[in-house]
MMTF fields as JSON, N, C-alpha, C and O atoms, coordinates in Angstrom:
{
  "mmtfVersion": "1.0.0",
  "mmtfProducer": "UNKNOWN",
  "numBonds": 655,
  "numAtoms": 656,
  "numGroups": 164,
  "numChains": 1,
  "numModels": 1,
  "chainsPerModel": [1],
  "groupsPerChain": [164],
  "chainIdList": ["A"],
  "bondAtomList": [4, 2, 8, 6, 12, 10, 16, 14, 20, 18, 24, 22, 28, 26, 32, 30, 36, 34, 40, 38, 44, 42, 48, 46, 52, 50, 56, 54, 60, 58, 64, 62, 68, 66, 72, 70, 76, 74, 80, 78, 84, 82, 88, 86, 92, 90, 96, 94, 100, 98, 104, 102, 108, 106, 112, 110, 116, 114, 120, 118, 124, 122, 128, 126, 132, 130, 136, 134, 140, 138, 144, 142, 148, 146, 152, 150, 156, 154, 160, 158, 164, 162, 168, 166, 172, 170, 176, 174, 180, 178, 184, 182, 188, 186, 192, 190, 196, 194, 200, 198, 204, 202, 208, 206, 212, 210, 216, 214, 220, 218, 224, 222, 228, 226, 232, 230, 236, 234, 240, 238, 244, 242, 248, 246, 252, 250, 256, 254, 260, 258, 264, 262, 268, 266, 272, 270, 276, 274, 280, 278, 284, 282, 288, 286, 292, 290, 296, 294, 300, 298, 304, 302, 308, 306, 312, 310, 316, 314, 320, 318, 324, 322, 328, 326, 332, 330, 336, 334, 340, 338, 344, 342, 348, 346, 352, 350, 356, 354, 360, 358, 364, 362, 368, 366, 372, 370, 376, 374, 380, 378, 384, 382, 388, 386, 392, 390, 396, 394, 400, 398, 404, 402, 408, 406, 412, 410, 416, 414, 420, 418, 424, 422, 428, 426, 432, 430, 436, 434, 440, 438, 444, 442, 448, 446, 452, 450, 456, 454, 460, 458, 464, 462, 468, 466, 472, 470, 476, 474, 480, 478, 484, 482, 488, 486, 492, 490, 496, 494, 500, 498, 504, 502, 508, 506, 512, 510, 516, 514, 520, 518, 524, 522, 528, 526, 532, 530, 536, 534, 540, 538, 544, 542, 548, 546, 552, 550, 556, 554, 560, 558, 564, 562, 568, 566, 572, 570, 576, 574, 580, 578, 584, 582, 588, 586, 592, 590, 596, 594, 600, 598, 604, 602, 608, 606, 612, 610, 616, 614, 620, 618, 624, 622, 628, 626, 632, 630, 636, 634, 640, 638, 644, 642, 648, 646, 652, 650],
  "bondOrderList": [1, 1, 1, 1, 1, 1, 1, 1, 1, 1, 1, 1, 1, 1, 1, 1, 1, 1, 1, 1, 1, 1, 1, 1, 1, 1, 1, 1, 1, 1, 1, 1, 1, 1, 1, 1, 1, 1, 1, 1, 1, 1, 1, 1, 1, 1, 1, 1, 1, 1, 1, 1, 1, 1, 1, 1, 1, 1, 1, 1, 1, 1, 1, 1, 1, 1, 1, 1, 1, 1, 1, 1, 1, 1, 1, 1, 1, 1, 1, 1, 1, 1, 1, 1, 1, 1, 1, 1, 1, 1, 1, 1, 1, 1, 1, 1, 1, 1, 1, 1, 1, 1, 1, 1, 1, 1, 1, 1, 1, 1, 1, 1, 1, 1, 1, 1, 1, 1, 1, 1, 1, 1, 1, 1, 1, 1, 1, 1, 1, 1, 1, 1, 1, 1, 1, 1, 1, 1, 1, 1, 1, 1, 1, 1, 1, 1, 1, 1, 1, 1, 1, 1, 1, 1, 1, 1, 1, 1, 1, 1, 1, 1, 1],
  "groupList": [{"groupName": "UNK", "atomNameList": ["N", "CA", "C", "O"], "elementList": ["N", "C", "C", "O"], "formalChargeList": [0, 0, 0, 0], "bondAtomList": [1, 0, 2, 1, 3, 2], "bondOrderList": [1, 1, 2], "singleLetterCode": "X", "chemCompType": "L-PEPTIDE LINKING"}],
  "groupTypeList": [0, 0, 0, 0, 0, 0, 0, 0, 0, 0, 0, 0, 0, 0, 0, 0, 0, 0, 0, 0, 0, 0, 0, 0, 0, 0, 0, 0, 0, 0, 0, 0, 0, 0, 0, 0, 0, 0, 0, 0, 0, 0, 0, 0, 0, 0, 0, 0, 0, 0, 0, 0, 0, 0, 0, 0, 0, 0, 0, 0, 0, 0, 0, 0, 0, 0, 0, 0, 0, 0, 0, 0, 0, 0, 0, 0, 0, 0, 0, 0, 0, 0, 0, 0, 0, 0, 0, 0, 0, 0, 0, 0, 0, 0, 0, 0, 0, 0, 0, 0, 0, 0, 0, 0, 0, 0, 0, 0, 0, 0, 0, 0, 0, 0, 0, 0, 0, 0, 0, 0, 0, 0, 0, 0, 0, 0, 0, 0, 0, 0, 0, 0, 0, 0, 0, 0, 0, 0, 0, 0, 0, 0, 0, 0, 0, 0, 0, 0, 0, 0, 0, 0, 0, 0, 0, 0, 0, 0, 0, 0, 0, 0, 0, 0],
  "groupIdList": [1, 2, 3, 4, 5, 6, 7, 8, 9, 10, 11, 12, 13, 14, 15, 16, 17, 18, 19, 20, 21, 22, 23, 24, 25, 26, 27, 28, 29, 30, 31, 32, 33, 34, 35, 36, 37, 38, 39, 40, 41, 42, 43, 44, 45, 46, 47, 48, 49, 50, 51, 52, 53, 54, 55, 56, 57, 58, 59, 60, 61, 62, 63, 64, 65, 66, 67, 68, 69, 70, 71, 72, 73, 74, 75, 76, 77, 78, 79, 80, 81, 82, 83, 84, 85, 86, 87, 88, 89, 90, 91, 92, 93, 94, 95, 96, 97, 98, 99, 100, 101, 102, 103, 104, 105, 106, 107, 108, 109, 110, 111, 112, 113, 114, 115, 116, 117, 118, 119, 120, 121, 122, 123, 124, 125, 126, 127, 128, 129, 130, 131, 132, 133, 134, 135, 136, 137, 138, 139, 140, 141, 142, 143, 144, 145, 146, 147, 148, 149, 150, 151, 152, 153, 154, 155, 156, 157, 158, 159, 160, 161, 162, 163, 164],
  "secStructList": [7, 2, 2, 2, 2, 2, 2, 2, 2, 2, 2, 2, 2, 6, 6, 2, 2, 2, 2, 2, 2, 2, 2, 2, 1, 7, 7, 7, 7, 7, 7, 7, 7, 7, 7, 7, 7, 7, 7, 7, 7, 7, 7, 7, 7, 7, 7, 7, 3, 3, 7, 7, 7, 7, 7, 7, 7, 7, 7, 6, 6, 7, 1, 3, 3, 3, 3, 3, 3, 3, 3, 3, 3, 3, 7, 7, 7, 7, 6, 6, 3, 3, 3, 3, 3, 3, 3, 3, 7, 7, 7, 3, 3, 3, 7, 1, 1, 7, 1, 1, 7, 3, 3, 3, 7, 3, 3, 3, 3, 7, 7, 1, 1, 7, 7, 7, 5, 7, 1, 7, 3, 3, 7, 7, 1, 6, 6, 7, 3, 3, 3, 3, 3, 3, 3, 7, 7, 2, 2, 2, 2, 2, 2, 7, 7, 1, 1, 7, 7, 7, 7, 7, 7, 3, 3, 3, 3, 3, 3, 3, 3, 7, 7, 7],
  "xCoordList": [12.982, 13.05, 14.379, 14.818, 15.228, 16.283, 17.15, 17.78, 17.413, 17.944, 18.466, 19.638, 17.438, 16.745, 17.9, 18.883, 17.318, 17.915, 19.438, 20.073, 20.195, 21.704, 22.57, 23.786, 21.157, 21.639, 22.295, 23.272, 20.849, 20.595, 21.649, 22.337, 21.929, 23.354, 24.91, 25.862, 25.005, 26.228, 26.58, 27.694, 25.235, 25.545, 25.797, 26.468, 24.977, 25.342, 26.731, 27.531, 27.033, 28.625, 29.786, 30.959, 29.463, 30.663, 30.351, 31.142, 29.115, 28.834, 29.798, 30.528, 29.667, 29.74, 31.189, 31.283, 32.074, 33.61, 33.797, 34.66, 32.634, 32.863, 32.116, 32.481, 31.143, 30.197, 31.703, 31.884, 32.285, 33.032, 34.079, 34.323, 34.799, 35.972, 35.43, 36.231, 33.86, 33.773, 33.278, 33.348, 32.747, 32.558, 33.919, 33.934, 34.959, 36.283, 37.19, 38.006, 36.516, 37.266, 36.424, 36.27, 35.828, 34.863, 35.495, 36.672, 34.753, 35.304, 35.027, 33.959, 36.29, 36.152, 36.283, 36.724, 35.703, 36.132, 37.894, 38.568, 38.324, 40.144, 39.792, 39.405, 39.9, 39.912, 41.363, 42.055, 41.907, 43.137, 42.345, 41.523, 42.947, 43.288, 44.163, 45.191, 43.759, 44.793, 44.024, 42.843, 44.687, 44.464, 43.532, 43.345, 42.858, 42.641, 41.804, 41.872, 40.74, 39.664, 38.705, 38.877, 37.578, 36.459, 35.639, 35.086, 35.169, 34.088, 32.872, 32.25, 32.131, 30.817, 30.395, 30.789, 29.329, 29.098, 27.32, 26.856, 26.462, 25.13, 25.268, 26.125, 24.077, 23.901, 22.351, 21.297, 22.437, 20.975, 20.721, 21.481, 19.632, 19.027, 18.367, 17.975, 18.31, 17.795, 16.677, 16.148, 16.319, 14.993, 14.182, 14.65, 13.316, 13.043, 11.075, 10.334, 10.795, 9.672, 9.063, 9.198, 8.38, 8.349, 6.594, 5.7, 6.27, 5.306, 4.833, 5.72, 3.231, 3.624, 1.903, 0.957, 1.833, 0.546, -0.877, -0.798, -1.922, -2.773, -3.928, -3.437, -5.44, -6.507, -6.516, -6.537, -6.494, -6.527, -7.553, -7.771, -8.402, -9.189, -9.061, -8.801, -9.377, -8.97, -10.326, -11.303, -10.281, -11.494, -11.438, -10.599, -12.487, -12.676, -11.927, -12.178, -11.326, -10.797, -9.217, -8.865, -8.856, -7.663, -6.578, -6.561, -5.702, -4.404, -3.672, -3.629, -3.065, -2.324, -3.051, -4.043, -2.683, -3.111, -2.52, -2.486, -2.011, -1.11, -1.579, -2.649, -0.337, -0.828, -0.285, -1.203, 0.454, 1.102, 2.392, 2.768, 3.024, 4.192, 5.045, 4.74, 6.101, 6.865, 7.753, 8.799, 7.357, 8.133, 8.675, 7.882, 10.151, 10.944, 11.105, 11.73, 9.913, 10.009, 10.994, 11.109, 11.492, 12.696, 13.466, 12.794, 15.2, 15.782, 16.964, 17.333, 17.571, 18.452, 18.783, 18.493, 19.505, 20.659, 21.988, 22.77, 22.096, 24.023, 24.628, 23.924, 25.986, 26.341, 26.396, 26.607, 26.147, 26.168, 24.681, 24.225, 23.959, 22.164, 21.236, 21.695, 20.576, 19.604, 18.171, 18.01, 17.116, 15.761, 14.954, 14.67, 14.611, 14.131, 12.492, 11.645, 12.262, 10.416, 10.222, 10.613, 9.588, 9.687, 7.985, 7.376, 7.244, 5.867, 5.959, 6.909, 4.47, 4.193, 2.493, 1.761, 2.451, 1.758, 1.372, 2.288, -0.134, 0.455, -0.5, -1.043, -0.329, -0.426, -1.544, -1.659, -2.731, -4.096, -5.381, -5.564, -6.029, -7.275, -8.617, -8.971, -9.052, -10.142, -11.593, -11.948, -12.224, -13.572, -13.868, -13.458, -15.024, -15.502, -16.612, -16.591, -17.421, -18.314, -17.758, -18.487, -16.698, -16.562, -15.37, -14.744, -14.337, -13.073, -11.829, -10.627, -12.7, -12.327, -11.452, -10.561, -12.601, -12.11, -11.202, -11.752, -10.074, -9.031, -8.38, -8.445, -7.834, -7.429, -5.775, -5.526, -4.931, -3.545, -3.434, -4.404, -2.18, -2.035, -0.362, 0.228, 0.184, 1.591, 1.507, 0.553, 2.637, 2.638, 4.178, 4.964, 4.248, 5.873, 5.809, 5.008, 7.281, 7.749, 8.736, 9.839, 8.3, 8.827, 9.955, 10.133, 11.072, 12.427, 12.896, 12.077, 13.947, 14.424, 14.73, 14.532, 15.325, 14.94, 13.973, 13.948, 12.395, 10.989, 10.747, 11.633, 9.651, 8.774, 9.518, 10.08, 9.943, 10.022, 9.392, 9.187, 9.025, 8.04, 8.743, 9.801, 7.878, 8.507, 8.241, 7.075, 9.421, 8.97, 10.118, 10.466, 10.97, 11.546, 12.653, 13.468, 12.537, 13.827, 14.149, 13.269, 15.687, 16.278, 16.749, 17.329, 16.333, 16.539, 17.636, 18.013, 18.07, 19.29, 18.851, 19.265, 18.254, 18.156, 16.577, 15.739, 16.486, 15.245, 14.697, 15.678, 13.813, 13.019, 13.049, 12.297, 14.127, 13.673, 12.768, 12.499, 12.027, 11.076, 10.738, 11.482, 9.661, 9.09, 7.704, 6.706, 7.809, 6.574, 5.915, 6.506, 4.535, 4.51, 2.873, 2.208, 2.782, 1.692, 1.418, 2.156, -0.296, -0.58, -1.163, -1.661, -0.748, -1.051, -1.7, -1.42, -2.739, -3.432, -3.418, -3.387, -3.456, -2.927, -4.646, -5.647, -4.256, -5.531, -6.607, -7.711, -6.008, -6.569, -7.059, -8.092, -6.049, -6.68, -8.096, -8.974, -8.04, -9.467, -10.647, -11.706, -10.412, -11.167, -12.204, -13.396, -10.884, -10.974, -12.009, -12.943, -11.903, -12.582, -14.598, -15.547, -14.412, -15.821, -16.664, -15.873, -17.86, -18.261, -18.296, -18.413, -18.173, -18.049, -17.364, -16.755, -17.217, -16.35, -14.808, -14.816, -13.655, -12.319, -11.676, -12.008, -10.775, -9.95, -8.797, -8.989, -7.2, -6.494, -6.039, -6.414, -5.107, -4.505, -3.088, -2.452, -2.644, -0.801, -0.316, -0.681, 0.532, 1.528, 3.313, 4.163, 3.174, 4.427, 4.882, 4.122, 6.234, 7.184, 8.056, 8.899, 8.344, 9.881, 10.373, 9.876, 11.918, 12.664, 14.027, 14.392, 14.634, 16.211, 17.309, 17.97, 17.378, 18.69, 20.212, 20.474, 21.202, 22.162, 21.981, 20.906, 22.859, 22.598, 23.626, 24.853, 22.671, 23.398, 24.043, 23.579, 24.877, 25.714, 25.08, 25.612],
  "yCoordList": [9.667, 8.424, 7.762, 7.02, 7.979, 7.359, 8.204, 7.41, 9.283, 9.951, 9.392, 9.021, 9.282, 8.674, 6.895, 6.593, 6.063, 4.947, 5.514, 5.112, 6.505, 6.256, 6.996, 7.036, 7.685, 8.221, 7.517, 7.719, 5.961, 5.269, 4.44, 4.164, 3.891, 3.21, 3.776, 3.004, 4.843, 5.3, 5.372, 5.089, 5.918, 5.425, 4.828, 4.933, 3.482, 2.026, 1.707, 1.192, 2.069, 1.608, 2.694, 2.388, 3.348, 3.898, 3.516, 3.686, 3.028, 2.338, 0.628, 0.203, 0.131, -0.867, -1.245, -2.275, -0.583, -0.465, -0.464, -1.082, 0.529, 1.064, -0.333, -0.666, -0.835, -1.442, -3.123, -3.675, -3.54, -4.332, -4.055, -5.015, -3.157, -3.117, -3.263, -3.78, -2.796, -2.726, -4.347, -4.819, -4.905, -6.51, -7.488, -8.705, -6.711, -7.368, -7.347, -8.111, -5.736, -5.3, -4.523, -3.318, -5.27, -4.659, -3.716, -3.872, -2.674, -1.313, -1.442, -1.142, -2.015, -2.31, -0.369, 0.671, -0.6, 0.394, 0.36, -0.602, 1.077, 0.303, -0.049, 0.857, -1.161, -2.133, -2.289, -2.402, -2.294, -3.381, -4.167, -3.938, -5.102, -5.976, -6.302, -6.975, -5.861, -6.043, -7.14, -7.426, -7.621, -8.396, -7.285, -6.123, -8.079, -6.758, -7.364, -8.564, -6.404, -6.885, -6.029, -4.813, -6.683, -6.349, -6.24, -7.321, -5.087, -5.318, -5.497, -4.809, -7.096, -6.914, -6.797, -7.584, -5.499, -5.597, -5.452, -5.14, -5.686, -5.919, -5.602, -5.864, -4.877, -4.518, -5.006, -4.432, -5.935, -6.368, -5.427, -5.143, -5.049, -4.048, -5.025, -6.157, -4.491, -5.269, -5.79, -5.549, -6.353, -6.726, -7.841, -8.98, -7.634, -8.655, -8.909, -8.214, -9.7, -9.566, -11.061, -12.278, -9.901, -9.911, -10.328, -9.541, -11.807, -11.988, -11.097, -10.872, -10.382, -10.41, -10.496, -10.268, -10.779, -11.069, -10.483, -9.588, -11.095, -9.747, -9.783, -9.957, -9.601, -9.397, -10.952, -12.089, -10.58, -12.191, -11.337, -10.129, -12.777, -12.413, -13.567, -14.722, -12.883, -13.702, -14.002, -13.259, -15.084, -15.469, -14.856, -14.767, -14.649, -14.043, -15.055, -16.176, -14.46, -14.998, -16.253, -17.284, -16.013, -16.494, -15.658, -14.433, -16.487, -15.688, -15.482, -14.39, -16.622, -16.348, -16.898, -17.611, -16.652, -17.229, -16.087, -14.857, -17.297, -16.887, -15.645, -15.086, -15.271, -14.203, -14.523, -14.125, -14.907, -15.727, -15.362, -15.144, -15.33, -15.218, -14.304, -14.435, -13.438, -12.844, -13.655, -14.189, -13.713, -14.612, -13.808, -13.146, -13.862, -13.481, -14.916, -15.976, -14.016, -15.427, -14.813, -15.624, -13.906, -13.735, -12.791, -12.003, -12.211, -11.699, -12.075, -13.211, -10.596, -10.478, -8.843, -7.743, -9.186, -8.001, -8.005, -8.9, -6.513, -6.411, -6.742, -6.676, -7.147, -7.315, -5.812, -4.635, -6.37, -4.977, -4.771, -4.227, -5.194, -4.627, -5.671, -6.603, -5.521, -6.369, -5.863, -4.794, -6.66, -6.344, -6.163, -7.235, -4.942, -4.595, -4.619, -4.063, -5.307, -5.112, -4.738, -5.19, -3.932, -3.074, -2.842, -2.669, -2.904, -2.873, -2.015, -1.753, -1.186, 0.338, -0.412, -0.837, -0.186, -0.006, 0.547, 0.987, 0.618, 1.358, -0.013, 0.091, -1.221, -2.306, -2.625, -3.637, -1.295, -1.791, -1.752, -1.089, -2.763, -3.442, -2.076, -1.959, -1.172, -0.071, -0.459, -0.692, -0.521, -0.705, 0.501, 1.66, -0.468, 0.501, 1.634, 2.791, 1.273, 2.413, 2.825, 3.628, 2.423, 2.985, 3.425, 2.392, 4.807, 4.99, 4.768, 4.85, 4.569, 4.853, 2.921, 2.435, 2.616, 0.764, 0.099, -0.601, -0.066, -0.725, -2.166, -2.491, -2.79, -4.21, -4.364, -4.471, -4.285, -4.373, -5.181, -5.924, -5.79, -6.942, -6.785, -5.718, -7.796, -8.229, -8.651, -9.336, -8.214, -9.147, -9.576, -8.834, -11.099, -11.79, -12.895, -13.57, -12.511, -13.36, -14.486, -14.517, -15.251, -17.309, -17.318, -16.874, -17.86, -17.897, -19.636, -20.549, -19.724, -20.78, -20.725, -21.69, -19.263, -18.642, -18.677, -18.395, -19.033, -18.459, -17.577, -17.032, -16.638, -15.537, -14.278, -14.486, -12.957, -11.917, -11.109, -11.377, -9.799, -8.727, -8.139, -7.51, -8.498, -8.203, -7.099, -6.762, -5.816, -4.375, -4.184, -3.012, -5.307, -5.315, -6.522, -6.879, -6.976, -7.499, -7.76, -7.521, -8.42, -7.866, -9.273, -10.229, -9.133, -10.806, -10.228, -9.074, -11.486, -11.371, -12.55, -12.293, -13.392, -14.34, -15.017, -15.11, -15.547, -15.909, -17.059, -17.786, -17.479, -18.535, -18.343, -18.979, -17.182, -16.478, -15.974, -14.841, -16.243, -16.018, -15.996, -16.628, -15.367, -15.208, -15.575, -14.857, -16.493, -16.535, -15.846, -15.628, -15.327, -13.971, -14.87, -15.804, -14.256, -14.653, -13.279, -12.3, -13.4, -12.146, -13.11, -14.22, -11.905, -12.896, -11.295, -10.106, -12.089, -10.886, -11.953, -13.181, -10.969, -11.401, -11.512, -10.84, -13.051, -12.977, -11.91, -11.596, -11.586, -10.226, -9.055, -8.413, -8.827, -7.892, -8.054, -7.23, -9.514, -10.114, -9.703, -9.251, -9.88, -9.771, -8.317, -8.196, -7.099, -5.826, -5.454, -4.718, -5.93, -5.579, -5.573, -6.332, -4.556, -3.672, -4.825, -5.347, -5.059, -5.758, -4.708, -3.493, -5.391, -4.612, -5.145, -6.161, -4.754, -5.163, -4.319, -3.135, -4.965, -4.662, -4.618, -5.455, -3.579, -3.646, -2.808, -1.814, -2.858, -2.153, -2.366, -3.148, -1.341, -1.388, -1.035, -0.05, -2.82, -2.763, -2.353, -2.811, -1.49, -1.207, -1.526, -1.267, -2.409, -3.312, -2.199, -1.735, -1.883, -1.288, -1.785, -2.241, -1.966, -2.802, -2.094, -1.257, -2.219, -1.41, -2.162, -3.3, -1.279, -1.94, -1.177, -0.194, -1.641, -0.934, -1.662, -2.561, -0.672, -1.176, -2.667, -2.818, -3.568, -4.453, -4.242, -4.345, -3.897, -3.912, -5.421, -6.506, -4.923, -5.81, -6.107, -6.969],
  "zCoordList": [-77.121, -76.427, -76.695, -75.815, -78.05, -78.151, -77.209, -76.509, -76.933, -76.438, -75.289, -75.219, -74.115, -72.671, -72.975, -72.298, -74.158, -74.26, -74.18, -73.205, -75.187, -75.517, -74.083, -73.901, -72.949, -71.74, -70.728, -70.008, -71.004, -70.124, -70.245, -69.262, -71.602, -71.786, -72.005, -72.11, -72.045, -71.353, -70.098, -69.658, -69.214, -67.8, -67.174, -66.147, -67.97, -67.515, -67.897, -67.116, -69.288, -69.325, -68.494, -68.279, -68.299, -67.169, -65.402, -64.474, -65.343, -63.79, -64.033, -63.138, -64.909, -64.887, -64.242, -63.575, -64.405, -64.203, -62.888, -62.265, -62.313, -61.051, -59.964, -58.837, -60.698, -59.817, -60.012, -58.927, -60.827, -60.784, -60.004, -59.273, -59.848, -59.136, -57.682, -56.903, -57.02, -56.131, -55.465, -54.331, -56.825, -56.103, -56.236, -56.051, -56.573, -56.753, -55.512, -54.996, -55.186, -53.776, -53.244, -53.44, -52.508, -51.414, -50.538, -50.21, -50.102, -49.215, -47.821, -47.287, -47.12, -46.096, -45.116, -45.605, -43.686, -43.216, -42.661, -43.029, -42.081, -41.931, -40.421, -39.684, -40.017, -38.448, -38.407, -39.419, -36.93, -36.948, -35.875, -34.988, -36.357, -34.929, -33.655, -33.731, -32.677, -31.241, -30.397, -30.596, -29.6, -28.396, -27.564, -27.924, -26.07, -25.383, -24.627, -24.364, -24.114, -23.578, -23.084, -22.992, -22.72, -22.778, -21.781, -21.579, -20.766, -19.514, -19.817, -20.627, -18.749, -19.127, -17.741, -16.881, -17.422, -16.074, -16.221, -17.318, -15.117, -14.663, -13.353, -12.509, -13.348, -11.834, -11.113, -11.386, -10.349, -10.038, -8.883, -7.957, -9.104, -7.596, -6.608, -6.889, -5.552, -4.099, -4.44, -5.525, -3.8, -4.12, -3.196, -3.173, -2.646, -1.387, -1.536, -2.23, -0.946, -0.545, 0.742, 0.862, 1.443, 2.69, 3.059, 2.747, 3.828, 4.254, 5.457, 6.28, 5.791, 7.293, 7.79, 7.037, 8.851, 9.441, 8.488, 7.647, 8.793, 8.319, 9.803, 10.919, 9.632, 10.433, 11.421, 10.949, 12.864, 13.678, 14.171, 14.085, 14.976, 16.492, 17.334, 16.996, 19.0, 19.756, 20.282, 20.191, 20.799, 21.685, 23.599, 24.496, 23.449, 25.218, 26.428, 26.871, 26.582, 28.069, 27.124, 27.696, 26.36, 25.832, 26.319, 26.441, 26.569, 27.083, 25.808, 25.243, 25.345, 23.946, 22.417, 22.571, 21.168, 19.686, 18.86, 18.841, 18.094, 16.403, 16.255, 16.497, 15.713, 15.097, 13.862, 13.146, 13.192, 11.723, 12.196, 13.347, 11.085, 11.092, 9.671, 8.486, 10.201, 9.234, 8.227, 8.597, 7.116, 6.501, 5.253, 4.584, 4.902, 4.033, 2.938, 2.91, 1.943, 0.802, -0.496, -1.415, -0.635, -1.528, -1.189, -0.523, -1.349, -0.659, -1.684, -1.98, -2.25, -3.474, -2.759, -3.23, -1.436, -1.083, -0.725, -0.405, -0.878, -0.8, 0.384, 1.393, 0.515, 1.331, 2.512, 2.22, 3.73, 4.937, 5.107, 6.113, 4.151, 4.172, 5.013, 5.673, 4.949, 5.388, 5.716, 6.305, 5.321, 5.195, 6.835, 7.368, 7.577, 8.25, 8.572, 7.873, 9.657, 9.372, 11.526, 12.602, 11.106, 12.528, 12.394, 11.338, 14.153, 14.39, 15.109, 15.847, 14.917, 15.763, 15.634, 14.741, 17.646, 18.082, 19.375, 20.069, 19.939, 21.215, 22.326, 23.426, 21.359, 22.242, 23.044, 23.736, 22.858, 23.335, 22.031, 21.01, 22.681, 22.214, 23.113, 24.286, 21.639, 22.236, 21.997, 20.841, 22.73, 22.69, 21.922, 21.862, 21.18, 20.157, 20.788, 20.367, 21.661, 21.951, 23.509, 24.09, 24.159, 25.397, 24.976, 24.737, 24.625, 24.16, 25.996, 26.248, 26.532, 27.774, 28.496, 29.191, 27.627, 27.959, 27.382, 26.532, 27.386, 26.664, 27.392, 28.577, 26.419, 27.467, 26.359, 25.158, 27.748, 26.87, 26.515, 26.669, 25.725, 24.726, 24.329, 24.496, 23.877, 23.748, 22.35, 21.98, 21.375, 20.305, 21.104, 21.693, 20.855, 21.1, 19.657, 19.011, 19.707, 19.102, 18.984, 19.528, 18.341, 18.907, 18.439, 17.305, 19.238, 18.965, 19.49, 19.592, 19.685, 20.17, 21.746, 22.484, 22.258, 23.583, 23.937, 25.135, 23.26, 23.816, 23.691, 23.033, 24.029, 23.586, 23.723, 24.798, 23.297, 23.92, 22.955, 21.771, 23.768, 23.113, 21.715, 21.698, 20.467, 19.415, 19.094, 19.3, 18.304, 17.957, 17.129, 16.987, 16.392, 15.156, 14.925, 15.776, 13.832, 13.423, 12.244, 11.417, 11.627, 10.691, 9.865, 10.378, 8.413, 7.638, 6.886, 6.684, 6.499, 5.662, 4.14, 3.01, 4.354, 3.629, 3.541, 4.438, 1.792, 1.803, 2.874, 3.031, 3.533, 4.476, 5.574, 6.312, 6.19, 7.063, 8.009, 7.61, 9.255, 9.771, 10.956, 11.706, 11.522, 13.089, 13.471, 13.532, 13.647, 14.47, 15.369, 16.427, 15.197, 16.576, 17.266, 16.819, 18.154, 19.277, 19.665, 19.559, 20.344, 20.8, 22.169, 22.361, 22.948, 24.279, 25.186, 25.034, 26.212, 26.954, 28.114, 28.034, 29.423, 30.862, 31.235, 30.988, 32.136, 32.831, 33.248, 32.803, 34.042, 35.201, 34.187, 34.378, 32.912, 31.841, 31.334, 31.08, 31.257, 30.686, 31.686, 31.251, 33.002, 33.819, 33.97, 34.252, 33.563, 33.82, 32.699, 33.017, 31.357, 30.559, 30.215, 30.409, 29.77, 29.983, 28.584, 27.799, 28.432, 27.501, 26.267, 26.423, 24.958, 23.737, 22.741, 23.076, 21.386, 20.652, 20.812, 21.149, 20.567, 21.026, 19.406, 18.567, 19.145, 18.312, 18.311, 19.011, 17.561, 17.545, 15.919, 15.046, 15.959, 14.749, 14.779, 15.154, 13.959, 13.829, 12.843, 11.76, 12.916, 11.449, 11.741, 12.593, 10.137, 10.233, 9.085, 8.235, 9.24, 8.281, 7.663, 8.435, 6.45, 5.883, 5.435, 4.682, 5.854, 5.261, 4.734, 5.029, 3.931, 3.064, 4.236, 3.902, 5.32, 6.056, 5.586, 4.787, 6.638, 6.842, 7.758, 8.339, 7.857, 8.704, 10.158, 10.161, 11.46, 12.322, 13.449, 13.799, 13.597, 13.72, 15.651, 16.35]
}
């Protein structure tokens, strides 16, 4: 056990030298210093989101009623781009048990010009929007066979180029 002690204190007295010089003079790594500079860059990705109609019904013998409206409630794109929302349909209302009975139909959309038949358009900025209407022609109403009537719209959004 003395042994272990006269080990333990020789070690200590030859650390001791070493452990002082090093809190005397700390070991730096070697830095210089220059002037200069520095890039900080971030890249935000596109990013949008887009209101758009959902399920309407019309009442019998109505010519036109809302259909809502497309609304661009946020919109974080590049310049040249712009947010695309384009409708596919084939514009008739099918009776459910006669496949044979259909009654056409218009989606338009409300501008400052007034109505024209809507089948796409293109936002650039958030609040953005269209008002759409579905409108059916007198005489269509007339033609139609009794039954329940339905179709189905599909709206697409897309991140395009923005055409000019």
């Amino acid at each position: 056990m003395k042994k272990r002690s006269i080990r333990t204190g020789i070690l200590f007295a030859l650390l001791t030298p070493v452990l002082l010089i090093c809190a005397e003079n700390p070991i730096y790594a070697a830095t210089t210093q220059t002037a200069g500079s520095a890039t900080v860059s971030y890249h935000v990705d596109p990013a949008y989101q887009v209101t758009i109609p959902v399920d309407t019904s019309m009442r019998f013998n109505e010519t036109e009623t809302s259909y809502g409206n497309i609304v661009v409630e946020q919109a974080q794109i590049e310049d040249g781009k712009c947010i695309q929302v384009s409708l596919l349909s084939d514009l008739n209302l099918k009776n459910s048990n006669n496949s044979k009975a259909v009654i056409p139909y218009q989606i338009l959309a409300q501008d400052e010009a007034g109505s024209r038949p809507f089948t796409s358009a293109q936002y650039t900025k958030a609040g953005e929007e269209t008002p759409l209407t579905i409108a059916i022609k007198k005489e269509d109403w007339k033609k139609a066979a009794a039954g329940e009537y339905a179709d189905t719209v599909t709206f697409t959004i897309s991140y395009v180029d923005k055409s000019e």
